[in-house]
Amino acid sequence: MKKVVSISFGEIALKGANRGFFENQLIRKIRFALRKFENIHVSKDQGKLYIEPNPEDIEEIIKRVRKVFGIVYVSPCYKIEKDMDSIREAAVYAMKQEMENGKSSFKVDTKRADKRYPIKSPDISRDIGGYILENLEGSSVDIHNPDTMVYVDIRTSAYVYTEKHKGYGGLPVGTNGKGLLLLSGGIDSPVAGFLMAKRGVEVHAIHFHSYPFTSERAEEKVKELANIISLYCGNMKLYSVNLLNIQKEINKNCPEDEMTIISRRFMMRIAEAIAKREGMDALITGESLGQVASQTIQGINVTNSSVSLPVLRPLIGTDKTDIVEISKDIETYETSILPFEDCCTVFLPKHPVTKPKLEDIEESESVLDVEGLVKSAVESAELEFIK
C-alpha cells in the first residue's frame, strides 16, 4: 500500500481532441510548482494524475498543487492492487484513521473508470461498507449525512482515500495566450491577474510609479504583490516605468480635470508598446465599472481608444466586496492595504471628469508629444524577473 497524491481535473476533462495538450501543460505546471522536491514522479491513470512523493512531503505538496490552475481536487490516497482484499484492507485502514479524529459514520463512494473490472461500483461500495462495519467497532453507515466519505477509484490500479482538498479549477497557465497586467499597489489589479491566469493566460505585469514623488517602499509593495500572485501564475516579468515626466507635461498643458484620464491613456499606450514588443496578446486591468472616476463607461471607451490590443477586464461587473473576498483568499489583501501612495495620487485633480468625450481628450493631447513621451518611457522601463 503506497501513499500517493491524486489530482482531479476540471474543464480539462471536457476537452476533446486537444485534451492531451492541456494535460501535458498541467503536468509541466505541477512539476514547476514542485521543483524544490526531489524525485517527483507525475503519471496519468485513466483520467487522473498521480504524484508519488516522499510521505513526509505530502502535506506541503498538496498545499502547493492546490494553487495550480486546472485542478479541482487534490487527495492523499492509498494506491493498491486491484483486488478486493487489498481494497478492503486499505478502506479499513483509512476509516480507522478517520475514527481516531472523532468521526464514526461513513459512506462508501466507488468510481469504476476501468469498465472491464468484473464487479460493478454499487456492489464494491456495499462490500467495502460491510467489511468496515465488521472490522471497526463503533463505525456506522450514514448515506445522507456521513461524518466522512470513503472513496474507491478503480483504474489501472485501485485507490482509496477520504480527503478532498479543493483546487481553483480553471485552465493551466500558458494554454490561452499571454497578457500584460497593469499592476498597481491596490486590491483590484492583483485579483484581475489571478483571474486571467486562472483562465490559462500567461500573465506578466507592468507597474507605473512617480519616483521621487512616490516612495521606494511603494515600489517594494508592488514587487511583493507580484511575488504573491506568481505563486499562482508562475514566473513573471515585472516592468517598472516612471510616469513622472509625462504627468508633469499633462499637468502643465492639459485641463486639470482631464489629468486622470489622459494619464490612464498614456499608461495603456506604454503597456501596449511593451506587450507588442514582447509578443503578448492582450492587456489586463483591474477596472470595475463605476468604482472610480476613470472607470465609467465613457472613461473606459476613451481609454480603449488609445490602444489596439484587446483589454481584458475580469472585474468589470464585480462588486468591491467580492473582489476583497478573492484578495483575502489568495493572500494579496494584507499587502494591498498597506498605506503607500501610487502614481495615480500625484497631481490628482479635485474634480476629475467622469464622462469624458473622446474628441475633447484628443484635442487636449494634441499639444503633447505623445509618441515621443511614450517612446522615452518604454526605453527607460526597468525589468525584473519574479520567480
PDB file of N, CA, C and O in Angstrom, residues 206-272:
ATOM      1  N   ILE A 206       3.148  45.157 -15.543  1.00  0.00           N
ATOM      2  CA  ILE A 206       3.809  46.454 -15.667  1.00  0.00           C
ATOM      3  C   ILE A 206       3.282  47.346 -14.554  1.00  0.00           C
ATOM      4  O   ILE A 206       2.095  47.330 -14.235  1.00  0.00           O
ATOM      5  N   HIS A 207       4.215  48.082 -13.948  1.00  0.00           N
ATOM      6  CA  HIS A 207       3.848  48.968 -12.839  1.00  0.00           C
ATOM      7  C   HIS A 207       4.337  50.387 -13.145  1.00  0.00           C
ATOM      8  O   HIS A 207       5.456  50.563 -13.645  1.00  0.00           O
ATOM      9  N   PHE A 208       3.504  51.372 -12.849  1.00  0.00           N
ATOM     10  CA  PHE A 208       3.875  52.770 -13.055  1.00  0.00           C
ATOM     11  C   PHE A 208       4.079  53.444 -11.695  1.00  0.00           C
ATOM     12  O   PHE A 208       3.288  53.249 -10.775  1.00  0.00           O
ATOM     13  N   HIS A 209       5.142  54.254 -11.613  1.00  0.00           N
ATOM     14  CA  HIS A 209       5.401  54.998 -10.385  1.00  0.00           C
ATOM     15  C   HIS A 209       5.796  56.420 -10.738  1.00  0.00           C
ATOM     16  O   HIS A 209       5.971  56.759 -11.935  1.00  0.00           O
ATOM     17  N   SER A 210       5.919  57.246  -9.738  1.00  0.00           N
ATOM     18  CA  SER A 210       6.271  58.659  -9.965  1.00  0.00           C
ATOM     19  C   SER A 210       7.432  59.046  -9.055  1.00  0.00           C
ATOM     20  O   SER A 210       7.422  60.124  -8.441  1.00  0.00           O
ATOM     21  N   TYR A 211       8.418  58.172  -8.939  1.00  0.00           N
ATOM     22  CA  TYR A 211       9.568  58.438  -8.080  1.00  0.00           C
ATOM     23  C   TYR A 211      10.280  59.712  -8.524  1.00  0.00           C
ATOM     24  O   TYR A 211      10.466  59.926  -9.714  1.00  0.00           O
ATOM     25  N   PRO A 212      10.660  60.629  -7.646  1.00  0.00           N
ATOM     26  CA  PRO A 212      10.688  60.523  -6.175  1.00  0.00           C
ATOM     27  C   PRO A 212       9.401  61.010  -5.480  1.00  0.00           C
ATOM     28  O   PRO A 212       9.362  61.052  -4.270  1.00  0.00           O
ATOM     29  N   PHE A 213       8.349  61.347  -6.296  1.00  0.00           N
ATOM     30  CA  PHE A 213       7.088  61.751  -5.658  1.00  0.00           C
ATOM     31  C   PHE A 213       6.429  60.561  -4.951  1.00  0.00           C
ATOM     32  O   PHE A 213       5.661  60.742  -4.010  1.00  0.00           O
ATOM     33  N   THR A 214       6.670  59.369  -5.482  1.00  0.00           N
ATOM     34  CA  THR A 214       6.235  58.159  -4.780  1.00  0.00           C
ATOM     35  C   THR A 214       7.483  57.483  -4.210  1.00  0.00           C
ATOM     36  O   THR A 214       8.592  57.666  -4.726  1.00  0.00           O
ATOM     37  N   SER A 215       7.303  56.699  -3.172  1.00  0.00           N
ATOM     38  CA  SER A 215       8.454  56.187  -2.409  1.00  0.00           C
ATOM     39  C   SER A 215       8.937  54.831  -2.899  1.00  0.00           C
ATOM     40  O   SER A 215       8.224  54.115  -3.626  1.00  0.00           O
ATOM     41  N   GLU A 216      10.141  54.466  -2.484  1.00  0.00           N
ATOM     42  CA  GLU A 216      10.669  53.134  -2.794  1.00  0.00           C
ATOM     43  C   GLU A 216       9.863  52.048  -2.074  1.00  0.00           C
ATOM     44  O   GLU A 216       9.753  50.923  -2.567  1.00  0.00           O
ATOM     45  N   ARG A 217       9.309  52.399  -0.921  1.00  0.00           N
ATOM     46  CA  ARG A 217       8.505  51.404  -0.201  1.00  0.00           C
ATOM     47  C   ARG A 217       7.235  51.049  -0.994  1.00  0.00           C
ATOM     48  O   ARG A 217       6.771  49.910  -0.969  1.00  0.00           O
ATOM     49  N   ALA A 218       6.702  52.038  -1.735  1.00  0.00           N
ATOM     50  CA  ALA A 218       5.553  51.747  -2.597  1.00  0.00           C
ATOM     51  C   ALA A 218       5.957  50.767  -3.706  1.00  0.00           C
ATOM     52  O   ALA A 218       5.189  49.872  -4.084  1.00  0.00           O
ATOM     53  N   GLU A 219       7.190  50.933  -4.226  1.00  0.00           N
ATOM     54  CA  GLU A 219       7.704  50.003  -5.240  1.00  0.00           C
ATOM     55  C   GLU A 219       7.849  48.596  -4.667  1.00  0.00           C
ATOM     56  O   GLU A 219       7.497  47.605  -5.302  1.00  0.00           O
ATOM     57  N   GLU A 220       8.387  48.506  -3.457  1.00  0.00           N
ATOM     58  CA  GLU A 220       8.568  47.195  -2.825  1.00  0.00           C
ATOM     59  C   GLU A 220       7.227  46.513  -2.595  1.00  0.00           C
ATOM     60  O   GLU A 220       7.107  45.282  -2.700  1.00  0.00           O
ATOM     61  N   LYS A 221       6.221  47.314  -2.296  1.00  0.00           N
ATOM     62  CA  LYS A 221       4.880  46.752  -2.091  1.00  0.00           C
ATOM     63  C   LYS A 221       4.374  46.077  -3.370  1.00  0.00           C
ATOM     64  O   LYS A 221       3.830  44.964  -3.337  1.00  0.00           O
ATOM     65  N   VAL A 222       4.582  46.719  -4.509  1.00  0.00           N
ATOM     66  CA  VAL A 222       4.137  46.147  -5.775  1.00  0.00           C
ATOM     67  C   VAL A 222       4.912  44.865  -6.089  1.00  0.00           C
ATOM     68  O   VAL A 222       4.343  43.871  -6.559  1.00  0.00           O
ATOM     69  N   LYS A 223       6.207  44.873  -5.821  1.00  0.00           N
ATOM     70  CA  LYS A 223       7.001  43.658  -6.054  1.00  0.00           C
ATOM     71  C   LYS A 223       6.519  42.505  -5.178  1.00  0.00           C
ATOM     72  O   LYS A 223       6.496  41.348  -5.596  1.00  0.00           O
ATOM     73  N   GLU A 224       6.134  42.833  -3.945  1.00  0.00           N
ATOM     74  CA  GLU A 224       5.618  41.794  -3.062  1.00  0.00           C
ATOM     75  C   GLU A 224       4.302  41.227  -3.602  1.00  0.00           C
ATOM     76  O   GLU A 224       4.066  40.013  -3.558  1.00  0.00           O
ATOM     77  N   LEU A 225       3.449  42.115  -4.138  1.00  0.00           N
ATOM     78  CA  LEU A 225       2.191  41.633  -4.738  1.00  0.00           C
ATOM     79  C   LEU A 225       2.493  40.727  -5.941  1.00  0.00           C
ATOM     80  O   LEU A 225       1.838  39.696  -6.129  1.00  0.00           O
ATOM     81  N   ALA A 226       3.480  41.117  -6.747  1.00  0.00           N
ATOM     82  CA  ALA A 226       3.856  40.274  -7.894  1.00  0.00           C
ATOM     83  C   ALA A 226       4.370  38.923  -7.416  1.00  0.00           C
ATOM     84  O   ALA A 226       4.066  37.880  -8.019  1.00  0.00           O
ATOM     85  N   ASN A 227       5.134  38.929  -6.330  1.00  0.00           N
ATOM     86  CA  ASN A 227       5.631  37.664  -5.781  1.00  0.00           C
ATOM     87  C   ASN A 227       4.484  36.760  -5.347  1.00  0.00           C
ATOM     88  O   ASN A 227       4.519  35.544  -5.568  1.00  0.00           O
ATOM     89  N   ILE A 228       3.470  37.354  -4.724  1.00  0.00           N
ATOM     90  CA  ILE A 228       2.347  36.535  -4.236  1.00  0.00           C
ATOM     91  C   ILE A 228       1.571  35.932  -5.402  1.00  0.00           C
ATOM     92  O   ILE A 228       1.282  34.729  -5.416  1.00  0.00           O
ATOM     93  N   ILE A 229       1.226  36.752  -6.405  1.00  0.00           N
ATOM     94  CA  ILE A 229       0.414  36.181  -7.492  1.00  0.00           C
ATOM     95  C   ILE A 229       1.238  35.248  -8.389  1.00  0.00           C
ATOM     96  O   ILE A 229       0.666  34.406  -9.081  1.00  0.00           O
ATOM     97  N   SER A 230       2.580  35.368  -8.344  1.00  0.00           N
ATOM     98  CA  SER A 230       3.393  34.429  -9.127  1.00  0.00           C
ATOM     99  C   SER A 230       3.289  33.008  -8.571  1.00  0.00           C
ATOM    100  O   SER A 230       3.608  32.041  -9.270  1.00  0.00           O
ATOM    101  N   LEU A 231       2.841  32.866  -7.318  1.00  0.00           N
ATOM    102  CA  LEU A 231       2.612  31.532  -6.772  1.00  0.00           C
ATOM    103  C   LEU A 231       1.524  30.808  -7.559  1.00  0.00           C
ATOM    104  O   LEU A 231       1.474  29.578  -7.595  1.00  0.00           O
ATOM    105  N   TYR A 232       0.623  31.591  -8.173  1.00  0.00           N
ATOM    106  CA  TYR A 232      -0.441  31.023  -8.998  1.00  0.00           C
ATOM    107  C   TYR A 232      -0.095  31.104 -10.488  1.00  0.00           C
ATOM    108  O   TYR A 232      -0.401  30.193 -11.251  1.00  0.00           O
ATOM    109  N   CYS A 233       0.512  32.221 -10.892  1.00  0.00           N
ATOM    110  CA  CYS A 233       0.750  32.478 -12.317  1.00  0.00           C
ATOM    111  C   CYS A 233       2.043  31.846 -12.817  1.00  0.00           C
ATOM    112  O   CYS A 233       2.214  31.677 -14.026  1.00  0.00           O
ATOM    113  N   GLY A 234       2.977  31.565 -11.940  1.00  0.00           N
ATOM    114  CA  GLY A 234       4.287  31.107 -12.360  1.00  0.00           C
ATOM    115  C   GLY A 234       5.237  32.282 -12.514  1.00  0.00           C
ATOM    116  O   GLY A 234       4.942  33.410 -12.106  1.00  0.00           O
ATOM    117  N   ASN A 235       6.394  32.030 -13.119  1.00  0.00           N
ATOM    118  CA  ASN A 235       7.376  33.097 -13.301  1.00  0.00           C
ATOM    119  C   ASN A 235       6.775  34.271 -14.072  1.00  0.00           C
ATOM    120  O   ASN A 235       6.014  34.078 -15.017  1.00  0.00           O
ATOM    121  N   MET A 236       7.143  35.491 -13.655  1.00  0.00           N
ATOM    122  CA  MET A 236       6.594  36.692 -14.302  1.00  0.00           C
ATOM    123  C   MET A 236       7.716  37.656 -14.627  1.00  0.00           C
ATOM    124  O   MET A 236       8.725  37.727 -13.930  1.00  0.00           O
ATOM    125  N   LYS A 237       7.497  38.443 -15.691  1.00  0.00           N
ATOM    126  CA  LYS A 237       8.312  39.624 -15.936  1.00  0.00           C
ATOM    127  C   LYS A 237       7.565  40.815 -15.341  1.00  0.00           C
ATOM    128  O   LYS A 237       6.358  40.974 -15.579  1.00  0.00           O
ATOM    129  N   LEU A 238       8.268  41.630 -14.569  1.00  0.00           N
ATOM    130  CA  LEU A 238       7.658  42.839 -13.996  1.00  0.00           C
ATOM    131  C   LEU A 238       8.397  44.061 -14.539  1.00  0.00           C
ATOM    132  O   LEU A 238       9.579  44.267 -14.250  1.00  0.00           O
ATOM    133  N   TYR A 239       7.689  44.857 -15.346  1.00  0.00           N
ATOM    134  CA  TYR A 239       8.257  46.080 -15.908  1.00  0.00           C
ATOM    135  C   TYR A 239       7.885  47.251 -14.992  1.00  0.00           C
ATOM    136  O   TYR A 239       6.731  47.368 -14.550  1.00  0.00           O
ATOM    137  N   SER A 240       8.843  48.110 -14.735  1.00  0.00           N
ATOM    138  CA  SER A 240       8.623  49.277 -13.882  1.00  0.00           C
ATOM    139  C   SER A 240       8.906  50.548 -14.691  1.00  0.00           C
ATOM    140  O   SER A 240       9.987  50.696 -15.265  1.00  0.00           O
ATOM    141  N   VAL A 241       7.929  51.463 -14.747  1.00  0.00           N
ATOM    142  CA  VAL A 241       8.029  52.644 -15.599  1.00  0.00           C
ATOM    143  C   VAL A 241       7.761  53.894 -14.755  1.00  0.00           C
ATOM    144  O   VAL A 241       6.743  53.972 -14.054  1.00  0.00           O
ATOM    145  N   ASN A 242       8.670  54.855 -14.864  1.00  0.00           N
ATOM    146  CA  ASN A 242       8.471  56.128 -14.170  1.00  0.00           C
ATOM    147  C   ASN A 242       7.597  57.035 -15.043  1.00  0.00           C
ATOM    148  O   ASN A 242       7.985  57.390 -16.160  1.00  0.00           O
ATOM    149  N   LEU A 243       6.449  57.426 -14.536  1.00  0.00           N
ATOM    150  CA  LEU A 243       5.480  58.213 -15.307  1.00  0.00           C
ATOM    151  C   LEU A 243       5.589  59.715 -15.021  1.00  0.00           C
ATOM    152  O   LEU A 243       4.845  60.516 -15.590  1.00  0.00           O
ATOM    153  N   LEU A 244       6.527  60.095 -14.152  1.00  0.00           N
ATOM    154  CA  LEU A 244       6.521  61.463 -13.633  1.00  0.00           C
ATOM    155  C   LEU A 244       6.670  62.524 -14.727  1.00  0.00           C
ATOM    156  O   LEU A 244       5.946  63.531 -14.725  1.00  0.00           O
ATOM    157  N   ASN A 245       7.591  62.322 -15.666  1.00  0.00           N
ATOM    158  CA  ASN A 245       7.768  63.324 -16.722  1.00  0.00           C
ATOM    159  C   ASN A 245       6.494  63.519 -17.532  1.00  0.00           C
ATOM    160  O   ASN A 245       6.130  64.653 -17.897  1.00  0.00           O
ATOM    161  N   ILE A 246       5.830  62.445 -17.838  1.00  0.00           N
ATOM    162  CA  ILE A 246       4.568  62.529 -18.591  1.00  0.00           C
ATOM    163  C   ILE A 246       3.511  63.260 -17.765  1.00  0.00           C
ATOM    164  O   ILE A 246       2.772  64.124 -18.280  1.00  0.00           O
ATOM    165  N   GLN A 247       3.432  62.946 -16.487  1.00  0.00           N
ATOM    166  CA  GLN A 247       2.451  63.618 -15.624  1.00  0.00           C
ATOM    167  C   GLN A 247       2.718  65.121 -15.556  1.00  0.00           C
ATOM    168  O   GLN A 247       1.783  65.925 -15.547  1.00  0.00           O
ATOM    169  N   LYS A 248       3.974  65.483 -15.515  1.00  0.00           N
ATOM    170  CA  LYS A 248       4.312  66.912 -15.480  1.00  0.00           C
ATOM    171  C   LYS A 248       3.869  67.606 -16.765  1.00  0.00           C
ATOM    172  O   LYS A 248       3.342  68.724 -16.737  1.00  0.00           O
ATOM    173  N   GLU A 249       4.066  66.941 -17.902  1.00  0.00           N
ATOM    174  CA  GLU A 249       3.648  67.510 -19.188  1.00  0.00           C
ATOM    175  C   GLU A 249       2.132  67.669 -19.246  1.00  0.00           C
ATOM    176  O   GLU A 249       1.614  68.681 -19.728  1.00  0.00           O
ATOM    177  N   ILE A 250       1.431  66.668 -18.783  1.00  0.00           N
ATOM    178  CA  ILE A 250      -0.044  66.751 -18.776  1.00  0.00           C
ATOM    179  C   ILE A 250      -0.495  67.874 -17.848  1.00  0.00           C
ATOM    180  O   ILE A 250      -1.371  68.688 -18.189  1.00  0.00           O
ATOM    181  N   ASN A 251       0.112  67.930 -16.669  1.00  0.00           N
ATOM    182  CA  ASN A 251      -0.279  68.943 -15.681  1.00  0.00           C
ATOM    183  C   ASN A 251      -0.048  70.352 -16.194  1.00  0.00           C
ATOM    184  O   ASN A 251      -0.823  71.274 -15.925  1.00  0.00           O
ATOM    185  N   LYS A 252       1.015  70.509 -16.990  1.00  0.00           N
ATOM    186  CA  LYS A 252       1.375  71.836 -17.488  1.00  0.00           C
ATOM    187  C   LYS A 252       0.510  72.265 -18.674  1.00  0.00           C
ATOM    188  O   LYS A 252       0.210  73.445 -18.835  1.00  0.00           O
ATOM    189  N   ASN A 253       0.088  71.295 -19.500  1.00  0.00           N
ATOM    190  CA  ASN A 253      -0.506  71.652 -20.790  1.00  0.00           C
ATOM    191  C   ASN A 253      -1.976  71.289 -20.961  1.00  0.00           C
ATOM    192  O   ASN A 253      -2.592  71.719 -21.946  1.00  0.00           O
ATOM    193  N   CYS A 254      -2.532  70.492 -20.078  1.00  0.00           N
ATOM    194  CA  CYS A 254      -3.895  69.988 -20.289  1.00  0.00           C
ATOM    195  C   CYS A 254      -4.817  70.432 -19.154  1.00  0.00           C
ATOM    196  O   CYS A 254      -4.350  70.768 -18.061  1.00  0.00           O
ATOM    197  N   PRO A 255      -6.148  70.444 -19.396  1.00  0.00           N
ATOM    198  CA  PRO A 255      -7.092  70.811 -18.334  1.00  0.00           C
ATOM    199  C   PRO A 255      -6.934  69.914 -17.102  1.00  0.00           C
ATOM    200  O   PRO A 255      -6.733  68.701 -17.222  1.00  0.00           O
ATOM    201  N   GLU A 256      -7.054  70.548 -15.912  1.00  0.00           N
ATOM    202  CA  GLU A 256      -6.824  69.799 -14.671  1.00  0.00           C
ATOM    203  C   GLU A 256      -7.758  68.609 -14.534  1.00  0.00           C
ATOM    204  O   GLU A 256      -7.331  67.518 -14.121  1.00  0.00           O
ATOM    205  N   ASP A 257      -9.037  68.773 -14.909  1.00  0.00           N
ATOM    206  CA  ASP A 257      -9.988  67.680 -14.687  1.00  0.00           C
ATOM    207  C   ASP A 257      -9.752  66.479 -15.612  1.00  0.00           C
ATOM    208  O   ASP A 257     -10.348  65.422 -15.436  1.00  0.00           O
ATOM    209  N   GLU A 258      -8.872  66.643 -16.633  1.00  0.00           N
ATOM    210  CA  GLU A 258      -8.573  65.524 -17.542  1.00  0.00           C
ATOM    211  C   GLU A 258      -7.275  64.799 -17.174  1.00  0.00           C
ATOM    212  O   GLU A 258      -6.843  63.893 -17.881  1.00  0.00           O
ATOM    213  N   MET A 259      -6.659  65.213 -16.080  1.00  0.00           N
ATOM    214  CA  MET A 259      -5.365  64.647 -15.668  1.00  0.00           C
ATOM    215  C   MET A 259      -5.423  63.122 -15.551  1.00  0.00           C
ATOM    216  O   MET A 259      -4.566  62.391 -16.082  1.00  0.00           O
ATOM    217  N   THR A 260      -6.437  62.618 -14.869  1.00  0.00           N
ATOM    218  CA  THR A 260      -6.511  61.175 -14.609  1.00  0.00           C
ATOM    219  C   THR A 260      -6.717  60.398 -15.897  1.00  0.00           C
ATOM    220  O   THR A 260      -6.016  59.400 -16.157  1.00  0.00           O
ATOM    221  N   ILE A 261      -7.658  60.817 -16.725  1.00  0.00           N
ATOM    222  CA  ILE A 261      -7.994  60.035 -17.919  1.00  0.00           C
ATOM    223  C   ILE A 261      -6.860  60.083 -18.949  1.00  0.00           C
ATOM    224  O   ILE A 261      -6.563  59.072 -19.597  1.00  0.00           O
ATOM    225  N   ILE A 262      -6.198  61.240 -19.082  1.00  0.00           N
ATOM    226  CA  ILE A 262      -5.079  61.325 -20.032  1.00  0.00           C
ATOM    227  C   ILE A 262      -3.893  60.501 -19.526  1.00  0.00           C
ATOM    228  O   ILE A 262      -3.227  59.802 -20.304  1.00  0.00           O
ATOM    229  N   SER A 263      -3.631  60.556 -18.222  1.00  0.00           N
ATOM    230  CA  SER A 263      -2.564  59.716 -17.652  1.00  0.00           C
ATOM    231  C   SER A 263      -2.852  58.243 -17.918  1.00  0.00           C
ATOM    232  O   SER A 263      -1.953  57.462 -18.260  1.00  0.00           O
ATOM    233  N   ARG A 264      -4.111  57.887 -17.766  1.00  0.00           N
ATOM    234  CA  ARG A 264      -4.510  56.497 -17.987  1.00  0.00           C
ATOM    235  C   ARG A 264      -4.254  56.070 -19.436  1.00  0.00           C
ATOM    236  O   ARG A 264      -3.802  54.966 -19.709  1.00  0.00           O
ATOM    237  N   ARG A 265      -4.544  56.974 -20.374  1.00  0.00           N
ATOM    238  CA  ARG A 265      -4.313  56.654 -21.788  1.00  0.00           C
ATOM    239  C   ARG A 265      -2.813  56.467 -22.064  1.00  0.00           C
ATOM    240  O   ARG A 265      -2.426  55.596 -22.854  1.00  0.00           O
ATOM    241  N   PHE A 266      -1.978  57.265 -21.406  1.00  0.00           N
ATOM    242  CA  PHE A 266      -0.536  57.080 -21.576  1.00  0.00           C
ATOM    243  C   PHE A 266      -0.094  55.727 -21.013  1.00  0.00           C
ATOM    244  O   PHE A 266       0.737  55.025 -21.611  1.00  0.00           O
ATOM    245  N   MET A 267      -0.617  55.363 -19.855  1.00  0.00           N
ATOM    246  CA  MET A 267      -0.260  54.052 -19.290  1.00  0.00           C
ATOM    247  C   MET A 267      -0.616  52.931 -20.258  1.00  0.00           C
ATOM    248  O   MET A 267       0.167  51.984 -20.456  1.00  0.00           O
ATOM    249  N   MET A 268      -1.795  53.023 -20.848  1.00  0.00           N
ATOM    250  CA  MET A 268      -2.229  51.976 -21.775  1.00  0.00           C
ATOM    251  C   MET A 268      -1.324  51.931 -23.001  1.00  0.00           C
ATOM    252  O   MET A 268      -0.953  50.853 -23.478  1.00  0.00           O
ATOM    253  N   ARG A 269      -0.957  53.106 -23.518  1.00  0.00           N
ATOM    254  CA  ARG A 269      -0.082  53.140 -24.703  1.00  0.00           C
ATOM    255  C   ARG A 269       1.289  52.520 -24.382  1.00  0.00           C
ATOM    256  O   ARG A 269       1.833  51.742 -25.179  1.00  0.00           O
ATOM    257  N   ILE A 270       1.844  52.881 -23.231  1.00  0.00           N
ATOM    258  CA  ILE A 270       3.155  52.342 -22.842  1.00  0.00           C
ATOM    259  C   ILE A 270       3.064  50.827 -22.648  1.00  0.00           C
ATOM    260  O   ILE A 270       3.922  50.067 -23.119  1.00  0.00           O
ATOM    261  N   ALA A 271       2.009  50.386 -21.972  1.00  0.00           N
ATOM    262  CA  ALA A 271       1.823  48.946 -21.747  1.00  0.00           C
ATOM    263  C   ALA A 271       1.685  48.215 -23.080  1.00  0.00           C
ATOM    264  O   ALA A 271       2.254  47.134 -23.276  1.00  0.00           O
ATOM    265  N   GLU A 272       0.922  48.802 -23.994  1.00  0.00           N
ATOM    266  CA  GLU A 272       0.732  48.146 -25.290  1.00  0.00           C
ATOM    267  C   GLU A 272       2.046  48.049 -26.055  1.00  0.00           C
ATOM    268  O   GLU A 272       2.339  47.020 -26.682  1.00  0.00           O
TER     269      GLU A 272
END
